[in-house]
């Protein structure tokens, strides 16, 4: 079920918005999670891609090549694995005429401290890491606009509720709720609408 949630959230608007799924933190079984997710993505986007390219965002070729080079540099460190690419047997970057696009990409980041984890890119792209430390999980969730939690651990959920840098926390049946424009980013509508400035002097 967790893999299916990630699959649906990755496909939402095909990665075009900043509120789509970008990062996943697991407690265990990351290899299995990444493999099942990559299999589902490759099955859809590899088999039907030639006739359905319009679904994926387009990039300038030079911009896409820079992004691709950065991902490849991470792979060379040995701490990051492109599970989708390894499974389908060819690269993620596709060039079509004057534009480029990326096939959906799942990066397994073995070390949560690696700079690759948490990267946001405007196509179906996520980074996945794992740690069984609750403290480390909270650290990785800090300064997030949306954190969706698939867990029945009430003590853990209470700790997340008290983390002030998480602006939206989606739990239980709301885990796939997604962003709604009527929600303020913060606790009060005035915080969402106005930025405060401190003034001193005459």
Coordinates of N, CA, C and O in Angstrom, one line a residue, residues 14-174:
X14 N 2.5 14.8 -12.9 CA 3.8 14.3 -13.5 C 5.0 15.2 -13.0 O 5.9 15.5 -13.8
X15 N 4.9 15.5 -11.7 CA 6.1 16.2 -11.1 C 6.2 17.7 -11.4 O 7.2 18.3 -11.1
X16 N 5.2 18.3 -12.0 CA 5.3 19.7 -12.4 C 5.1 20.7 -11.2 O 5.4 21.8 -11.4
X17 N 4.7 20.2 -10.1 CA 4.4 21.2 -9.0 C 5.4 20.9 -7.8 O 5.9 19.8 -7.6
X18 N 5.6 21.9 -7.0 CA 6.5 21.8 -5.8 C 5.8 21.1 -4.7 O 6.5 20.8 -3.7
X19 N 4.5 20.7 -4.8 CA 3.9 20.0 -3.7 C 3.7 18.5 -4.0 O 3.0 17.8 -3.3
X20 N 4.3 18.0 -5.1 CA 4.3 16.6 -5.4 C 5.3 15.8 -4.5 O 6.1 16.4 -3.7
X21 N 5.2 14.5 -4.5 CA 6.1 13.7 -3.7 C 7.5 13.8 -4.2 O 7.8 13.6 -5.4
X22 N 8.5 14.1 -3.3 CA 9.9 14.3 -3.7 C 10.8 13.4 -2.9 O 11.9 13.0 -3.4
X23 N 10.4 13.0 -1.7 CA 11.3 12.3 -0.8 C 10.5 11.3 0.0 O 9.4 11.5 0.4
X24 N 11.1 10.1 0.3 CA 10.5 9.1 1.1 C 11.6 8.6 2.1 O 12.7 8.3 1.8
X25 N 11.1 8.6 3.4 CA 11.9 8.0 4.5 C 11.3 6.8 5.0 O 10.1 6.8 5.4
X26 N 12.0 5.7 4.9 CA 11.5 4.4 5.4 C 12.3 3.9 6.7 O 13.4 4.4 6.9
X27 N 11.6 3.1 7.4 CA 12.3 2.5 8.6 C 13.1 1.2 8.2 O 14.1 0.9 8.7
X28 N 12.5 0.5 7.2 CA 13.1 -0.8 6.8 C 12.7 -1.2 5.4 O 11.8 -0.5 4.8
X29 N 13.2 -2.2 4.8 CA 12.9 -2.8 3.5 C 13.0 -1.8 2.4 O 12.1 -1.8 1.5
X30 N 14.0 -0.9 2.4 CA 14.0 0.1 1.3 C 14.3 -0.6 -0.1 O 13.8 -0.1 -1.1
X31 N 15.0 -1.6 -0.2 CA 15.3 -2.3 -1.4 C 14.0 -2.8 -2.1 O 13.8 -2.6 -3.3
X32 N 13.2 -3.4 -1.3 CA 11.9 -3.9 -1.8 C 11.0 -2.8 -2.2 O 10.4 -2.9 -3.3
X33 N 10.9 -1.8 -1.4 CA 10.1 -0.6 -1.8 C 10.5 0.0 -3.1 O 9.7 0.2 -4.0
X34 N 11.8 0.3 -3.3 CA 12.3 0.9 -4.5 C 12.1 0.0 -5.7 O 11.7 0.5 -6.8
X35 N 12.3 -1.3 -5.5 CA 12.2 -2.2 -6.7 C 10.7 -2.3 -7.2 O 10.5 -2.3 -8.4
X36 N 9.8 -2.4 -6.2 CA 8.4 -2.5 -6.6 C 7.9 -1.2 -7.3 O 7.2 -1.2 -8.3
X37 N 8.3 -0.1 -6.7 CA 8.0 1.2 -7.3 C 8.6 1.4 -8.7 O 7.9 1.8 -9.6
X38 N 9.8 1.1 -8.8 CA 10.5 1.2 -10.1 C 9.8 0.3 -11.2 O 9.6 0.6 -12.3
X39 N 9.4 -0.9 -10.7 CA 8.8 -1.9 -11.6 C 7.5 -1.3 -12.1 O 7.2 -1.3 -13.3
X40 N 6.7 -0.7 -11.3 CA 5.4 -0.1 -11.7 C 5.6 1.1 -12.6 O 4.9 1.2 -13.6
X41 N 6.5 1.9 -12.3 CA 6.8 3.1 -13.1 C 7.3 2.7 -14.5 O 6.9 3.2 -15.5
X42 N 8.3 1.7 -14.5 CA 8.8 1.3 -15.8 C 7.8 0.6 -16.7 O 7.8 0.7 -17.9
X43 N 6.9 -0.2 -16.0 CA 5.9 -0.9 -16.8 C 5.0 0.1 -17.5 O 4.6 -0.1 -18.7
X44 N 4.6 1.2 -16.9 CA 3.7 2.2 -17.5 C 4.5 3.1 -18.5 O 4.0 3.3 -19.6
X45 N 5.6 3.6 -18.1 CA 6.3 4.6 -18.9 C 7.2 4.0 -20.0 O 7.5 4.7 -21.0
X46 N 7.6 2.8 -19.8 CA 8.4 2.2 -20.9 C 7.6 1.6 -22.0 O 7.8 1.8 -23.2
X47 N 6.5 0.9 -21.6 CA 5.7 0.3 -22.6 C 4.8 1.2 -23.4 O 4.6 0.9 -24.6
X48 N 4.4 2.4 -22.9 CA 3.5 3.3 -23.6 C 4.2 4.6 -24.0 O 3.5 5.5 -24.5
X49 N 5.4 4.7 -23.7 CA 6.1 6.0 -23.8 C 6.0 6.6 -25.2 O 5.8 7.8 -25.4
X50 N 6.3 5.8 -26.2 CA 6.4 6.3 -27.5 C 5.2 7.0 -28.0 O 5.2 8.0 -28.7
X51 N 4.0 6.5 -27.6 CA 2.8 7.2 -28.0 C 2.2 8.2 -27.1 O 1.1 8.7 -27.3
X52 N 2.9 8.5 -26.0 CA 2.3 9.3 -24.9 C 3.3 10.2 -24.3 O 3.3 10.4 -23.1
X53 N 4.2 10.8 -25.1 CA 5.3 11.6 -24.5 C 4.7 12.9 -23.9 O 5.4 13.5 -23.1
X54 N 3.5 13.3 -24.3 CA 3.1 14.6 -23.9 C 2.8 14.7 -22.4 O 2.7 15.8 -21.8
X55 N 2.8 13.5 -21.7 CA 2.5 13.6 -20.3 C 3.7 14.1 -19.5 O 3.5 14.7 -18.4
X56 N 4.9 13.9 -19.9 CA 6.1 14.3 -19.1 C 6.5 15.7 -19.4 O 6.4 16.2 -20.6
X57 N 7.0 16.4 -18.4 CA 7.5 17.8 -18.6 C 8.6 17.9 -19.6 O 9.4 17.0 -19.7
X58 N 8.7 19.0 -20.3 CA 9.8 19.2 -21.3 C 10.8 20.2 -20.7 O 10.5 21.1 -19.9
X59 N 12.1 20.0 -21.0 CA 13.2 20.8 -20.6 C 14.0 21.3 -21.8 O 13.9 20.7 -22.8
X60 N 14.6 22.4 -21.6 CA 15.7 22.8 -22.6 C 16.7 21.7 -22.5 O 17.1 21.2 -21.5
X61 N 17.3 21.4 -23.7 CA 18.3 20.4 -23.7 C 19.5 20.6 -22.8 O 20.0 19.8 -22.1
X62 N 20.0 21.9 -22.8 CA 21.2 22.2 -22.0 C 20.8 22.0 -20.5 O 21.6 21.5 -19.7
X63 N 19.7 22.5 -20.1 CA 19.2 22.3 -18.7 C 19.1 20.9 -18.3 O 19.6 20.5 -17.2
X64 N 18.5 20.1 -19.2 CA 18.3 18.7 -18.9 C 19.7 17.9 -18.8 O 19.8 17.1 -17.9
X65 N 20.6 18.3 -19.6 CA 21.9 17.7 -19.6 C 22.6 18.0 -18.3 O 23.3 17.1 -17.7
X66 N 22.5 19.2 -17.8 CA 23.1 19.6 -16.5 C 22.5 18.7 -15.3 O 23.2 18.2 -14.5
X67 N 21.2 18.6 -15.3 CA 20.5 17.8 -14.3 C 20.9 16.4 -14.4 O 21.3 15.7 -13.4
X68 N 21.0 15.8 -15.6 CA 21.4 14.4 -15.8 C 22.8 14.2 -15.3 O 23.2 13.2 -14.7
X69 N 23.7 15.2 -15.6 CA 25.1 15.1 -15.2 C 25.2 15.1 -13.7 O 26.1 14.3 -13.1
X70 N 24.4 15.8 -13.0 CA 24.5 15.9 -11.5 C 24.0 14.5 -11.0 O 24.6 14.0 -10.0
X71 N 22.9 14.0 -11.5 CA 22.5 12.7 -11.0 C 23.5 11.6 -11.3 O 23.8 10.8 -10.4
X72 N 24.1 11.6 -12.4 CA 25.2 10.6 -12.7 C 26.4 10.8 -11.8 O 27.0 9.8 -11.5
X73 N 26.7 12.0 -11.4 CA 27.8 12.2 -10.5 C 27.5 11.6 -9.2 O 28.4 11.0 -8.5
X74 N 26.3 11.7 -8.7 CA 25.9 11.0 -7.5 C 26.0 9.5 -7.6 O 26.5 8.9 -6.6
X75 N 25.6 9.0 -8.7 CA 25.7 7.5 -8.9 C 27.1 7.0 -8.8 O 27.4 5.9 -8.3
X76 N 28.1 7.8 -9.2 CA 29.5 7.4 -9.2 C 30.0 7.3 -7.8 O 31.0 6.6 -7.6
X77 N 29.4 8.0 -6.8 CA 29.9 7.9 -5.5 C 29.6 6.5 -4.8 O 30.2 6.2 -3.8
X78 N 28.7 5.8 -5.4 CA 28.3 4.5 -4.8 C 27.3 4.5 -3.7 O 26.9 3.5 -3.2
X79 N 27.0 5.7 -3.3 CA 26.0 5.9 -2.2 C 24.6 6.1 -2.8 O 23.6 6.2 -2.0
X80 N 24.4 6.3 -4.1 CA 23.1 6.5 -4.7 C 23.0 5.5 -5.8 O 23.9 5.3 -6.6
X81 N 21.8 5.0 -5.9 CA 21.5 4.0 -7.0 C 20.2 4.5 -7.7 O 19.2 4.8 -7.1
X82 N 20.3 4.5 -9.1 CA 19.1 4.8 -9.9 C 18.4 3.4 -10.1 O 18.8 2.7 -11.0
X83 N 17.4 3.1 -9.3 CA 16.8 1.8 -9.4 C 16.0 1.6 -10.7 O 16.0 0.6 -11.3
X84 N 15.4 2.7 -11.1 CA 14.6 2.7 -12.3 C 15.5 2.4 -13.6 O 15.2 1.6 -14.4
X85 N 16.6 3.1 -13.6 CA 17.5 2.9 -14.8 C 18.1 1.5 -14.8 O 18.2 0.9 -15.8
X86 N 18.5 1.1 -13.6 CA 19.1 -0.3 -13.6 C 18.1 -1.3 -14.0 O 18.5 -2.3 -14.7
X87 N 16.9 -1.1 -13.8 CA 15.8 -2.1 -14.1 C 15.5 -2.1 -15.6 O 15.3 -3.1 -16.2
X88 N 15.4 -0.9 -16.2 CA 15.0 -0.8 -17.6 C 16.2 -0.9 -18.5 O 16.0 -1.2 -19.7
X89 N 17.4 -0.7 -18.0 CA 18.5 -1.0 -18.9 C 19.0 0.1 -19.8 O 19.8 -0.1 -20.6
X90 N 18.4 1.3 -19.7 CA 18.8 2.5 -20.4 C 18.6 3.7 -19.7 O 17.9 3.7 -18.6
X91 N 19.2 4.8 -20.1 CA 19.2 6.1 -19.4 C 17.8 6.7 -19.2 O 16.8 6.4 -19.9
X92 N 17.8 7.7 -18.3 CA 16.5 8.4 -18.0 C 16.3 9.6 -18.9 O 15.1 10.0 -19.1
X93 N 17.3 10.2 -19.5 CA 17.2 11.4 -20.3 C 16.9 11.0 -21.8 O 17.6 10.2 -22.4
X94 N 15.8 11.6 -22.3 CA 15.4 11.4 -23.7 C 15.4 12.8 -24.4 O 14.8 13.7 -23.8
X95 N 15.9 12.8 -25.6 CA 15.9 14.1 -26.4 C 15.0 13.9 -27.6 O 15.1 12.9 -28.3
X96 N 14.1 14.8 -27.7 CA 13.1 14.8 -28.8 C 13.1 16.1 -29.5 O 12.5 17.1 -29.0
X97 N 13.8 16.2 -30.7 CA 13.8 17.5 -31.4 C 14.6 18.5 -30.6 O 15.7 18.3 -30.2
X98 N 13.9 19.6 -30.3 CA 14.6 20.7 -29.6 C 14.4 20.7 -28.1 O 14.8 21.6 -27.4
X99 N 13.8 19.6 -27.6 CA 13.5 19.5 -26.2 C 14.0 18.2 -25.6 O 14.2 17.2 -26.4
X100 N 14.0 18.1 -24.3 CA 14.4 16.9 -23.6 C 13.4 16.6 -22.5 O 12.7 17.5 -22.1
X101 N 13.4 15.4 -22.1 CA 12.5 15.0 -21.0 C 13.1 13.8 -20.3 O 14.1 13.2 -20.7
X102 N 12.6 13.6 -19.0 CA 13.2 12.5 -18.2 C 12.1 11.5 -17.9 O 11.0 11.8 -17.6
X103 N 12.5 10.2 -18.0 CA 11.6 9.1 -17.6 C 11.6 9.2 -16.0 O 12.5 9.6 -15.4
X104 N 10.5 8.7 -15.4 CA 10.4 8.7 -14.0 C 11.6 8.0 -13.3 O 12.1 7.0 -13.8
X105 N 12.1 8.6 -12.3 CA 13.3 8.2 -11.7 C 13.2 8.0 -10.2 O 12.7 8.9 -9.5
X106 N 13.6 6.9 -9.7 CA 13.6 6.6 -8.2 C 15.1 6.4 -7.8 O 15.8 5.4 -8.3
X107 N 15.6 7.2 -7.0 CA 17.0 7.1 -6.5 C 17.0 6.6 -5.1 O 16.3 7.2 -4.2
X108 N 17.7 5.5 -4.9 CA 17.9 4.9 -3.5 C 19.1 5.5 -3.0 O 20.2 5.3 -3.5
X109 N 19.0 6.3 -1.9 CA 20.1 7.0 -1.3 C 20.5 6.3 0.0 O 19.8 6.4 1.0
X110 N 21.6 5.6 -0.1 CA 21.9 4.7 1.1 C 22.3 5.5 2.3 O 22.0 5.0 3.4
X111 N 22.8 6.6 2.2 CA 23.2 7.5 3.3 C 22.3 8.7 3.4 O 22.3 9.5 2.5
X112 N 21.4 8.8 4.5 CA 20.5 9.9 4.6 C 21.2 11.3 4.6 O 20.5 12.3 4.3
X113 N 22.5 11.3 4.9 CA 23.2 12.6 4.9 C 23.7 13.0 3.5 O 24.3 14.1 3.4
X114 N 23.6 12.1 2.6 CA 24.1 12.5 1.2 C 23.3 13.6 0.6 O 22.1 13.7 0.8
X115 N 23.9 14.5 -0.1 CA 23.3 15.7 -0.6 C 22.2 15.4 -1.6 O 21.3 16.2 -1.8
X116 N 22.1 14.2 -2.2 CA 21.1 13.8 -3.1 C 19.7 13.7 -2.5 O 18.7 14.0 -3.1
X117 N 19.7 13.3 -1.2 CA 18.4 13.1 -0.6 C 17.7 14.5 -0.4 O 18.3 15.4 0.2
X118 N 16.4 14.5 -0.8 CA 15.6 15.7 -0.6 C 15.7 16.6 -1.8 O 15.0 17.6 -1.8
X119 N 16.4 16.3 -2.8 CA 16.4 17.1 -4.1 C 15.0 17.1 -4.7 O 14.3 16.1 -4.7
X120 N 14.6 18.2 -5.2 CA 13.3 18.4 -5.9 C 13.6 18.7 -7.3 O 14.3 19.7 -7.6
X121 N 13.0 17.9 -8.2 CA 13.1 18.2 -9.7 C 11.7 18.1 -10.3 O 10.9 17.3 -9.9
X122 N 11.5 18.9 -11.3 CA 10.1 19.0 -11.9 C 9.8 18.0 -12.9 O 9.5 18.2 -14.1
X123 N 9.9 16.7 -12.5 CA 9.4 15.6 -13.3 C 9.2 14.4 -12.3 O 9.5 14.6 -11.1
X124 N 8.6 13.3 -12.6 CA 8.4 12.3 -11.6 C 9.7 11.7 -11.1 O 10.4 10.9 -11.7
X125 N 10.2 12.2 -10.0 CA 11.5 12.0 -9.4 C 11.4 12.0 -7.9 O 10.8 12.9 -7.3
X126 N 11.9 10.9 -7.3 CA 12.0 10.9 -5.8 C 13.3 10.3 -5.4 O 13.9 9.5 -6.1
X127 N 13.7 10.7 -4.2 CA 14.8 10.1 -3.5 C 14.3 9.3 -2.3 O 13.4 9.8 -1.6
X128 N 14.8 8.2 -2.1 CA 14.4 7.3 -1.0 C 15.6 7.0 -0.1 O 16.6 6.6 -0.6
X129 N 15.4 7.1 1.2 CA 16.4 6.7 2.2 C 15.8 5.9 3.3 O 14.5 5.8 3.4
X130 N 16.6 5.4 4.2 CA 16.0 4.6 5.3 C 16.9 4.9 6.6 O 18.1 5.0 6.5
X131 N 16.1 5.0 7.7 CA 16.8 5.0 9.0 C 15.7 4.6 10.1 O 14.6 5.0 9.9
X132 N 16.2 3.8 11.0 CA 15.2 3.4 12.1 C 15.3 4.4 13.3 O 14.6 4.1 14.3
X133 N 16.1 5.4 13.2 CA 16.2 6.4 14.3 C 15.1 7.4 14.1 O 15.0 8.1 13.1
X134 N 14.2 7.5 15.2 CA 13.1 8.5 15.1 C 13.7 9.9 15.1 O 13.1 10.8 14.5
X135 N 14.7 10.2 15.8 CA 15.3 11.5 15.9 C 15.8 11.9 14.5 O 15.6 13.0 14.0
X136 N 16.5 10.9 13.8 CA 17.0 11.2 12.5 C 15.8 11.5 11.5 O 15.9 12.3 10.6
X137 N 14.8 10.7 11.7 CA 13.6 10.9 10.8 C 13.0 12.3 11.0 O 12.7 13.0 10.0
X138 N 12.9 12.8 12.2 CA 12.4 14.1 12.4 C 13.4 15.1 11.8 O 12.9 16.1 11.2
X139 N 14.6 15.0 11.9 CA 15.6 15.9 11.3 C 15.4 16.0 9.8 O 15.4 17.0 9.2
X140 N 15.2 14.8 9.2 CA 15.0 14.8 7.7 C 13.7 15.4 7.3 O 13.6 15.9 6.1
X141 N 12.7 15.4 8.2 CA 11.4 16.0 7.8 C 11.3 17.5 8.1 O 10.4 18.2 7.7
X142 N 12.3 18.1 8.8 CA 12.2 19.5 9.1 C 12.2 20.4 7.9 O 12.8 20.0 6.9
X143 N 11.6 21.5 8.1 CA 11.5 22.6 7.0 C 10.8 22.1 5.8 O 11.2 22.4 4.7
X144 N 9.8 21.3 6.0 CA 9.0 20.7 4.9 C 7.6 21.5 4.8 O 7.0 21.8 5.8
X145 N 7.2 21.7 3.6 CA 5.8 22.2 3.4 C 4.8 21.2 3.7 O 3.8 21.5 4.4
X146 N 5.0 19.9 3.2 CA 4.0 18.9 3.5 C 4.8 17.6 3.9 O 5.8 17.2 3.2
X147 N 4.4 17.0 5.0 CA 4.9 15.7 5.3 C 3.7 14.8 5.5 O 2.8 15.0 6.3
X148 N 3.6 13.7 4.7 CA 2.6 12.7 4.8 C 3.1 11.5 5.5 O 4.2 11.0 5.1
X149 N 2.4 11.0 6.5 CA 3.0 9.9 7.3 C 2.0 8.7 7.2 O 0.9 8.8 7.5
X150 N 2.6 7.6 6.8 CA 1.9 6.3 6.7 C 2.4 5.4 7.9 O 3.3 4.7 7.8
X151 N 1.7 5.6 9.0 CA 2.1 4.9 10.3 C 1.0 4.9 11.3 O 0.1 5.8 11.3
X152 N 1.0 3.9 12.1 CA 0.0 3.8 13.2 C 0.6 4.0 14.5 O 0.0 3.8 15.6
X153 N 1.9 4.5 14.5 CA 2.6 4.7 15.8 C 2.2 6.1 16.3 O 2.6 7.1 15.9
X154 N 1.2 6.1 17.3 CA 0.7 7.3 17.8 C 1.7 8.2 18.5 O 1.6 9.4 18.4
X155 N 2.6 7.6 19.2 CA 3.7 8.4 19.9 C 4.5 9.1 18.9 O 4.9 10.3 19.1
X156 N 4.8 8.4 17.8 CA 5.6 9.1 16.7 C 4.9 10.2 16.1 O 5.4 11.3 15.8
X157 N 3.6 10.0 15.8 CA 2.8 11.0 15.2 C 2.6 12.2 16.1 O 2.7 13.4 15.6
X158 N 2.6 12.0 17.4 CA 2.5 13.2 18.4 C 3.8 14.0 18.3 O 3.8 15.2 18.4
X159 N 4.9 13.3 18.1 CA 6.2 14.0 18.0 C 6.2 14.9 16.7 O 6.7 16.0 16.7
X160 N 5.7 14.3 15.7 CA 5.7 15.0 14.4 C 4.8 16.3 14.5 O 5.1 17.3 14.0
X161 N 3.6 16.1 15.2 CA 2.7 17.2 15.4 C 3.3 18.4 16.1 O 3.0 19.5 15.8
X162 N 4.3 18.1 16.9 CA 4.9 19.2 17.7 C 6.1 19.8 17.0 O 6.8 20.7 17.6
X163 N 6.5 19.3 15.8 CA 7.7 19.8 15.1 C 7.2 21.1 14.4 O 6.5 21.1 13.4
X164 N 7.7 22.3 14.8 CA 7.2 23.6 14.3 C 7.6 23.9 12.9 O 7.0 24.7 12.2
X165 N 8.6 23.2 12.3 CA 9.0 23.6 11.0 C 8.3 22.8 9.9 O 8.5 23.0 8.7
X166 N 7.4 21.8 10.3 CA 6.6 21.1 9.3 C 5.3 21.9 9.2 O 4.5 22.1 10.2
X167 N 5.0 22.5 8.0 CA 3.9 23.4 7.8 C 2.6 22.6 7.6 O 1.5 23.2 8.0
X168 N 2.6 21.4 7.0 CA 1.4 20.7 6.8 C 1.7 19.2 7.1 O 2.7 18.7 6.6
X169 N 0.9 18.6 7.9 CA 1.1 17.2 8.3 C -0.2 16.4 7.9 O -1.2 16.7 8.5
X170 N -0.1 15.4 7.0 CA -1.2 14.6 6.6 C -1.1 13.2 7.1 O -0.1 12.5 6.8
X171 N -2.1 12.8 7.8 CA -2.1 11.5 8.4 C -3.3 10.6 8.1 O -4.3 11.1 7.7
X172 N -3.2 9.3 8.3 CA -4.3 8.4 8.2 C -5.0 8.5 6.8 O -4.3 8.3 5.8
X173 N -6.3 8.7 6.8 CA -7.0 8.7 5.6 C -6.7 9.9 4.7 O -7.0 10.0 3.5
X174 N -6.0 10.9 5.3 CA -5.6 12.1 4.6 C -4.2 12.1 4.0 O -3.7 13.1 3.5

